[in-house]
JSON list of C-alpha atoms in Angstrom, two decimals:
[
{"chain": "Y", "resi": 1, "resn": "MET", "atom": "CA", "xyz": [12.21, -13.96, 13.72]},
{"chain": "Y", "resi": 2, "resn": "ALA", "atom": "CA", "xyz": [15.15, -13.33, 16.09]},
{"chain": "Y", "resi": 3, "resn": "ASP", "atom": "CA", "xyz": [14.85, -9.56, 15.60]},
{"chain": "Y", "resi": 4, "resn": "GLU", "atom": "CA", "xyz": [11.15, -9.74, 16.45]},
{"chain": "Y", "resi": 5, "resn": "LEU", "atom": "CA", "xyz": [11.90, -11.71, 19.63]},
{"chain": "Y", "resi": 6, "resn": "VAL", "atom": "CA", "xyz": [14.57, -9.20, 20.65]},
{"chain": "Y", "resi": 7, "resn": "ALA", "atom": "CA", "xyz": [12.11, -6.33, 20.11]},
{"chain": "Y", "resi": 8, "resn": "ILE", "atom": "CA", "xyz": [9.46, -8.09, 22.22]},
{"chain": "Y", "resi": 9, "resn": "LEU", "atom": "CA", "xyz": [11.94, -8.76, 25.01]},
{"chain": "Y", "resi": 10, "resn": "ARG", "atom": "CA", "xyz": [13.19, -5.16, 24.94]},
{"chain": "Y", "resi": 11, "resn": "GLN", "atom": "CA", "xyz": [9.62, -3.88, 25.25]},
{"chain": "Y", "resi": 12, "resn": "GLU", "atom": "CA", "xyz": [8.89, -6.23, 28.16]},
{"chain": "Y", "resi": 13, "resn": "ASN", "atom": "CA", "xyz": [12.12, -5.19, 29.84]},
{"chain": "Y", "resi": 14, "resn": "GLU", "atom": "CA", "xyz": [11.23, -1.52, 29.42]},
{"chain": "Y", "resi": 15, "resn": "THR", "atom": "CA", "xyz": [7.74, -2.13, 30.81]},
{"chain": "Y", "resi": 16, "resn": "LEU", "atom": "CA", "xyz": [9.09, -4.00, 33.83]},
{"chain": "Y", "resi": 17, "resn": "ARG", "atom": "CA", "xyz": [11.67, -1.28, 34.54]},
{"chain": "Y", "resi": 18, "resn": "GLU", "atom": "CA", "xyz": [8.91, 1.33, 34.49]},
{"chain": "Y", "resi": 19, "resn": "ARG", "atom": "CA", "xyz": [6.74, -0.74, 36.84]},
{"chain": "Y", "resi": 20, "resn": "ILE", "atom": "CA", "xyz": [9.68, -1.12, 39.25]},
{"chain": "Y", "resi": 21, "resn": "ARG", "atom": "CA", "xyz": [10.29, 2.64, 39.12]},
{"chain": "Y", "resi": 22, "resn": "GLN", "atom": "CA", "xyz": [6.61, 3.28, 39.90]},
{"chain": "Y", "resi": 23, "resn": "LEU", "atom": "CA", "xyz": [6.60, 0.83, 42.81]},
{"chain": "Y", "resi": 24, "resn": "GLU", "atom": "CA", "xyz": [9.80, 2.29, 44.24]},
{"chain": "Y", "resi": 25, "resn": "ALA", "atom": "CA", "xyz": [8.28, 5.77, 44.02]},
{"chain": "Y", "resi": 26, "resn": "LEU", "atom": "CA", "xyz": [5.27, 4.56, 46.01]},
{"chain": "Y", "resi": 27, "resn": "LEU", "atom": "CA", "xyz": [7.47, 2.89, 48.65]},
{"chain": "Y", "resi": 28, "resn": "LEU", "atom": "CA", "xyz": [10.05, 5.65, 48.92]},
{"chain": "Y", "resi": 29, "resn": "PRO", "atom": "CA", "xyz": [8.84, 8.82, 47.23]},
{"chain": "Y", "resi": 30, "resn": "ASP", "atom": "CA", "xyz": [11.26, 11.45, 46.03]},
{"chain": "Y", "resi": 31, "resn": "ASP", "atom": "CA", "xyz": [8.63, 14.15, 46.47]},
{"chain": "Y", "resi": 32, "resn": "VAL", "atom": "CA", "xyz": [8.79, 14.43, 50.25]},
{"chain": "Y", "resi": 33, "resn": "VAL", "atom": "CA", "xyz": [8.92, 18.12, 51.01]},
{"chain": "Y", "resi": 34, "resn": "VAL", "atom": "CA", "xyz": [11.80, 18.86, 53.35]},
{"chain": "Y", "resi": 35, "resn": "PRO", "atom": "CA", "xyz": [12.17, 22.44, 54.57]},
{"chain": "Y", "resi": 36, "resn": "ALA", "atom": "CA", "xyz": [15.46, 23.96, 53.38]},
{"chain": "Y", "resi": 37, "resn": "GLU", "atom": "CA", "xyz": [16.44, 24.88, 56.94]},
{"chain": "Y", "resi": 38, "resn": "TRP", "atom": "CA", "xyz": [16.62, 21.18, 57.81]},
{"chain": "Y", "resi": 39, "resn": "GLN", "atom": "CA", "xyz": [19.64, 20.92, 55.47]},
{"chain": "Y", "resi": 40, "resn": "MET", "atom": "CA", "xyz": [19.27, 17.23, 54.76]},
{"chain": "Y", "resi": 41, "resn": "PRO", "atom": "CA", "xyz": [21.63, 15.36, 52.49]},
{"chain": "Y", "resi": 42, "resn": "ASN", "atom": "CA", "xyz": [20.15, 12.65, 50.28]},
{"chain": "Y", "resi": 43, "resn": "ALA", "atom": "CA", "xyz": [20.66, 9.79, 52.79]},
{"chain": "Y", "resi": 44, "resn": "GLU", "atom": "CA", "xyz": [18.77, 11.67, 55.49]},
{"chain": "Y", "resi": 45, "resn": "ARG", "atom": "CA", "xyz": [15.99, 12.60, 53.04]},
{"chain": "Y", "resi": 46, "resn": "ARG", "atom": "CA", "xyz": [15.58, 8.90, 52.19]},
{"chain": "Y", "resi": 47, "resn": "ILE", "atom": "CA", "xyz": [15.35, 7.95, 55.86]},
{"chain": "Y", "resi": 48, "resn": "PHE", "atom": "CA", "xyz": [12.85, 10.72, 56.59]},
{"chain": "Y", "resi": 49, "resn": "ALA", "atom": "CA", "xyz": [10.76, 9.75, 53.54]},
{"chain": "Y", "resi": 50, "resn": "ALA", "atom": "CA", "xyz": [10.69, 6.12, 54.66]},
{"chain": "Y", "resi": 51, "resn": "LEU", "atom": "CA", "xyz": [9.63, 7.18, 58.16]},
{"chain": "Y", "resi": 52, "resn": "THR", "atom": "CA", "xyz": [6.74, 9.21, 56.77]},
{"chain": "Y", "resi": 53, "resn": "MET", "atom": "CA", "xyz": [5.39, 6.24, 54.83]},
{"chain": "Y", "resi": 54, "resn": "ARG", "atom": "CA", "xyz": [4.87, 3.68, 57.64]},
{"chain": "Y", "resi": 55, "resn": "ASP", "atom": "CA", "xyz": [4.02, 3.54, 61.32]},
{"chain": "Y", "resi": 56, "resn": "ILE", "atom": "CA", "xyz": [7.16, 1.52, 62.04]},
{"chain": "Y", "resi": 57, "resn": "VAL", "atom": "CA", "xyz": [10.16, 1.20, 59.75]},
{"chain": "Y", "resi": 58, "resn": "THR", "atom": "CA", "xyz": [12.63, -1.63, 60.33]},
{"chain": "Y", "resi": 59, "resn": "LYS", "atom": "CA", "xyz": [16.38, -1.18, 60.09]},
{"chain": "Y", "resi": 60, "resn": "ASP", "atom": "CA", "xyz": [16.34, -3.45, 57.05]},
{"chain": "Y", "resi": 61, "resn": "MET", "atom": "CA", "xyz": [13.80, -1.18, 55.34]},
{"chain": "Y", "resi": 62, "resn": "LEU", "atom": "CA", "xyz": [15.96, 1.85, 56.05]},
{"chain": "Y", "resi": 63, "resn": "TYR", "atom": "CA", "xyz": [19.03, 0.02, 54.79]},
{"chain": "Y", "resi": 64, "resn": "GLU", "atom": "CA", "xyz": [17.19, -0.74, 51.55]},
{"chain": "Y", "resi": 65, "resn": "ALA", "atom": "CA", "xyz": [16.04, 2.88, 51.33]},
{"chain": "Y", "resi": 66, "resn": "LEU", "atom": "CA", "xyz": [19.66, 3.98, 51.63]},
{"chain": "Y", "resi": 67, "resn": "TYR", "atom": "CA", "xyz": [21.42, 1.41, 49.48]},
{"chain": "Y", "resi": 68, "resn": "GLY", "atom": "CA", "xyz": [18.87, -0.72, 47.63]},
{"chain": "Y", "resi": 69, "resn": "ASP", "atom": "CA", "xyz": [19.30, 1.14, 44.34]},
{"chain": "Y", "resi": 70, "resn": "ARG", "atom": "CA", "xyz": [23.06, 1.68, 44.56]},
{"chain": "Y", "resi": 71, "resn": "LEU", "atom": "CA", "xyz": [24.98, -0.21, 41.92]},
{"chain": "Y", "resi": 72, "resn": "ASP", "atom": "CA", "xyz": [28.19, 1.78, 42.34]},
{"chain": "Y", "resi": 73, "resn": "LEU", "atom": "CA", "xyz": [29.26, 0.39, 45.70]},
{"chain": "Y", "resi": 74, "resn": "ASP", "atom": "CA", "xyz": [32.52, -1.57, 45.81]},
{"chain": "Y", "resi": 75, "resn": "LYS", "atom": "CA", "xyz": [31.41, -3.36, 48.97]},
{"chain": "Y", "resi": 76, "resn": "GLU", "atom": "CA", "xyz": [28.21, -3.49, 50.98]},
{"chain": "Y", "resi": 77, "resn": "PRO", "atom": "CA", "xyz": [28.07, -0.92, 53.81]},
{"chain": "Y", "resi": 78, "resn": "GLU", "atom": "CA", "xyz": [27.81, -2.20, 57.38]},
{"chain": "Y", "resi": 79, "resn": "ARG", "atom": "CA", "xyz": [24.29, -2.62, 58.74]},
{"chain": "Y", "resi": 80, "resn": "ASN", "atom": "CA", "xyz": [25.01, -0.31, 61.70]},
{"chain": "Y", "resi": 81, "resn": "VAL", "atom": "CA", "xyz": [25.30, 2.61, 59.27]},
{"chain": "Y", "resi": 82, "resn": "VAL", "atom": "CA", "xyz": [21.50, 2.94, 59.61]},
{"chain": "Y", "resi": 83, "resn": "GLU", "atom": "CA", "xyz": [21.81, 3.61, 63.35]},
{"chain": "Y", "resi": 84, "resn": "SER", "atom": "CA", "xyz": [24.46, 6.22, 62.66]},
{"chain": "Y", "resi": 85, "resn": "HIS", "atom": "CA", "xyz": [22.30, 8.03, 60.09]},
{"chain": "Y", "resi": 86, "resn": "VAL", "atom": "CA", "xyz": [19.22, 7.93, 62.35]},
{"chain": "Y", "resi": 87, "resn": "SER", "atom": "CA", "xyz": [21.25, 9.30, 65.27]},
{"chain": "Y", "resi": 88, "resn": "LYS", "atom": "CA", "xyz": [22.52, 12.24, 63.19]},
{"chain": "Y", "resi": 89, "resn": "LEU", "atom": "CA", "xyz": [19.04, 12.86, 61.79]},
{"chain": "Y", "resi": 90, "resn": "ARG", "atom": "CA", "xyz": [17.52, 12.89, 65.29]},
{"chain": "Y", "resi": 91, "resn": "LYS", "atom": "CA", "xyz": [19.97, 15.53, 66.47]},
{"chain": "Y", "resi": 92, "resn": "LYS", "atom": "CA", "xyz": [19.47, 17.62, 63.37]},
{"chain": "Y", "resi": 93, "resn": "LEU", "atom": "CA", "xyz": [15.65, 17.57, 63.51]},
{"chain": "Y", "resi": 94, "resn": "ARG", "atom": "CA", "xyz": [15.15, 17.87, 67.27]},
{"chain": "Y", "resi": 95, "resn": "PRO", "atom": "CA", "xyz": [15.27, 21.73, 67.17]},
{"chain": "Y", "resi": 96, "resn": "PHE", "atom": "CA", "xyz": [12.43, 21.65, 64.63]},
{"chain": "Y", "resi": 97, "resn": "GLY", "atom": "CA", "xyz": [10.22, 19.49, 66.87]},
{"chain": "Y", "resi": 98, "resn": "VAL", "atom": "CA", "xyz": [10.66, 16.34, 64.81]},
{"chain": "Y", "resi": 99, "resn": "VAL", "atom": "CA", "xyz": [11.04, 13.25, 66.99]},
{"chain": "Y", "resi": 100, "resn": "ILE", "atom": "CA", "xyz": [12.25, 9.84, 65.81]},
{"chain": "Y", "resi": 101, "resn": "ILE", "atom": "CA", "xyz": [11.38, 7.06, 68.25]},
{"chain": "Y", "resi": 102, "resn": "SER", "atom": "CA", "xyz": [13.26, 3.78, 68.59]},
{"chain": "Y", "resi": 103, "resn": "GLU", "atom": "CA", "xyz": [10.91, 0.83, 68.70]},
{"chain": "Y", "resi": 104, "resn": "ARG", "atom": "CA", "xyz": [12.90, -1.79, 70.61]},
{"chain": "Y", "resi": 105, "resn": "PHE", "atom": "CA", "xyz": [13.70, -4.88, 68.53]},
{"chain": "Y", "resi": 106, "resn": "THR", "atom": "CA", "xyz": [11.53, -3.53, 65.73]},
{"chain": "Y", "resi": 107, "resn": "GLY", "atom": "CA", "xyz": [12.84, -0.33, 64.16]},
{"chain": "Y", "resi": 108, "resn": "TYR", "atom": "CA", "xyz": [11.92, 3.34, 64.20]},
{"chain": "Y", "resi": 109, "resn": "SER", "atom": "CA", "xyz": [8.85, 5.51, 64.01]},
{"chain": "Y", "resi": 110, "resn": "LEU", "atom": "CA", "xyz": [8.20, 9.18, 63.49]},
{"chain": "Y", "resi": 111, "resn": "MET", "atom": "CA", "xyz": [6.22, 10.91, 66.25]},
{"chain": "Y", "resi": 112, "resn": "ASN", "atom": "CA", "xyz": [3.16, 12.66, 64.82]},
{"chain": "Y", "resi": 113, "resn": "ARG", "atom": "CA", "xyz": [3.94, 11.17, 61.43]},
{"chain": "Y", "resi": 114, "resn": "GLN", "atom": "CA", "xyz": [0.54, 12.30, 60.12]},
{"chain": "Y", "resi": 115, "resn": "LYS", "atom": "CA", "xyz": [1.90, 15.85, 60.20]},
{"chain": "Y", "resi": 116, "resn": "TYR", "atom": "CA", "xyz": [4.46, 14.94, 57.53]},
{"chain": "Y", "resi": 117, "resn": "LEU", "atom": "CA", "xyz": [2.32, 12.67, 55.37]},
{"chain": "Y", "resi": 118, "resn": "HIS", "atom": "CA", "xyz": [1.79, 13.49, 51.77]},
{"chain": "Y", "resi": 119, "resn": "THR", "atom": "CA", "xyz": [-0.22, 11.71, 49.17]},
{"chain": "Y", "resi": 120, "resn": "PRO", "atom": "CA", "xyz": [1.85, 10.90, 46.13]},
{"chain": "Y", "resi": 121, "resn": "PRO", "atom": "CA", "xyz": [-0.06, 10.55, 42.90]},
{"chain": "Y", "resi": 122, "resn": "VAL", "atom": "CA", "xyz": [-1.15, 6.97, 42.37]},
{"chain": "Y", "resi": 123, "resn": "ALA", "atom": "CA", "xyz": [0.85, 5.60, 39.49]},
{"chain": "Y", "resi": 124, "resn": "GLN", "atom": "CA", "xyz": [-1.10, 3.92, 36.77]},
{"chain": "Y", "resi": 125, "resn": "MET", "atom": "CA", "xyz": [0.38, 0.47, 36.48]},
{"chain": "Y", "resi": 126, "resn": "THR", "atom": "CA", "xyz": [1.04, -0.57, 32.91]},
{"chain": "Y", "resi": 127, "resn": "PRO", "atom": "CA", "xyz": [0.11, -4.21, 32.29]},
{"chain": "Y", "resi": 128, "resn": "VAL", "atom": "CA", "xyz": [2.93, -6.39, 31.11]},
{"chain": "Y", "resi": 129, "resn": "ALA", "atom": "CA", "xyz": [2.42, -7.56, 27.55]},
{"chain": "Y", "resi": 130, "resn": "ARG", "atom": "CA", "xyz": [2.25, -11.33, 27.31]},
{"chain": "Y", "resi": 131, "resn": "HIS", "atom": "CA", "xyz": [3.44, -12.94, 24.14]},
{"chain": "Y", "resi": 132, "resn": "GLY", "atom": "CA", "xyz": [2.81, -16.59, 23.44]}
]
């Protein structure tokens, strides 16, 4: 009986982890194509990917894109780290015609974002098994 319950809970846990992975991929895809000449480290790729997905991206959204999945941090990074990353990214991408706009009191947007849009494959959501 206990072994059966453990097996059911493990399966539900596995299903939920997969659903979370699928949702995260839709919110912040890893498949954003970044030209090699842009030389973007992972943090900048995450910011750029987030900017391609929405008209306006808040600082909190970018913070989550940068650190939301990090379990290895000894302490939480300062919130102003987002501004620092965006500033560096702006300078790096300006020569390639990529413009990041500050939306006062709101966040950031990517000028001509449609140019960078991609359509990730729609993940098939697996229904969670319900056991009574």
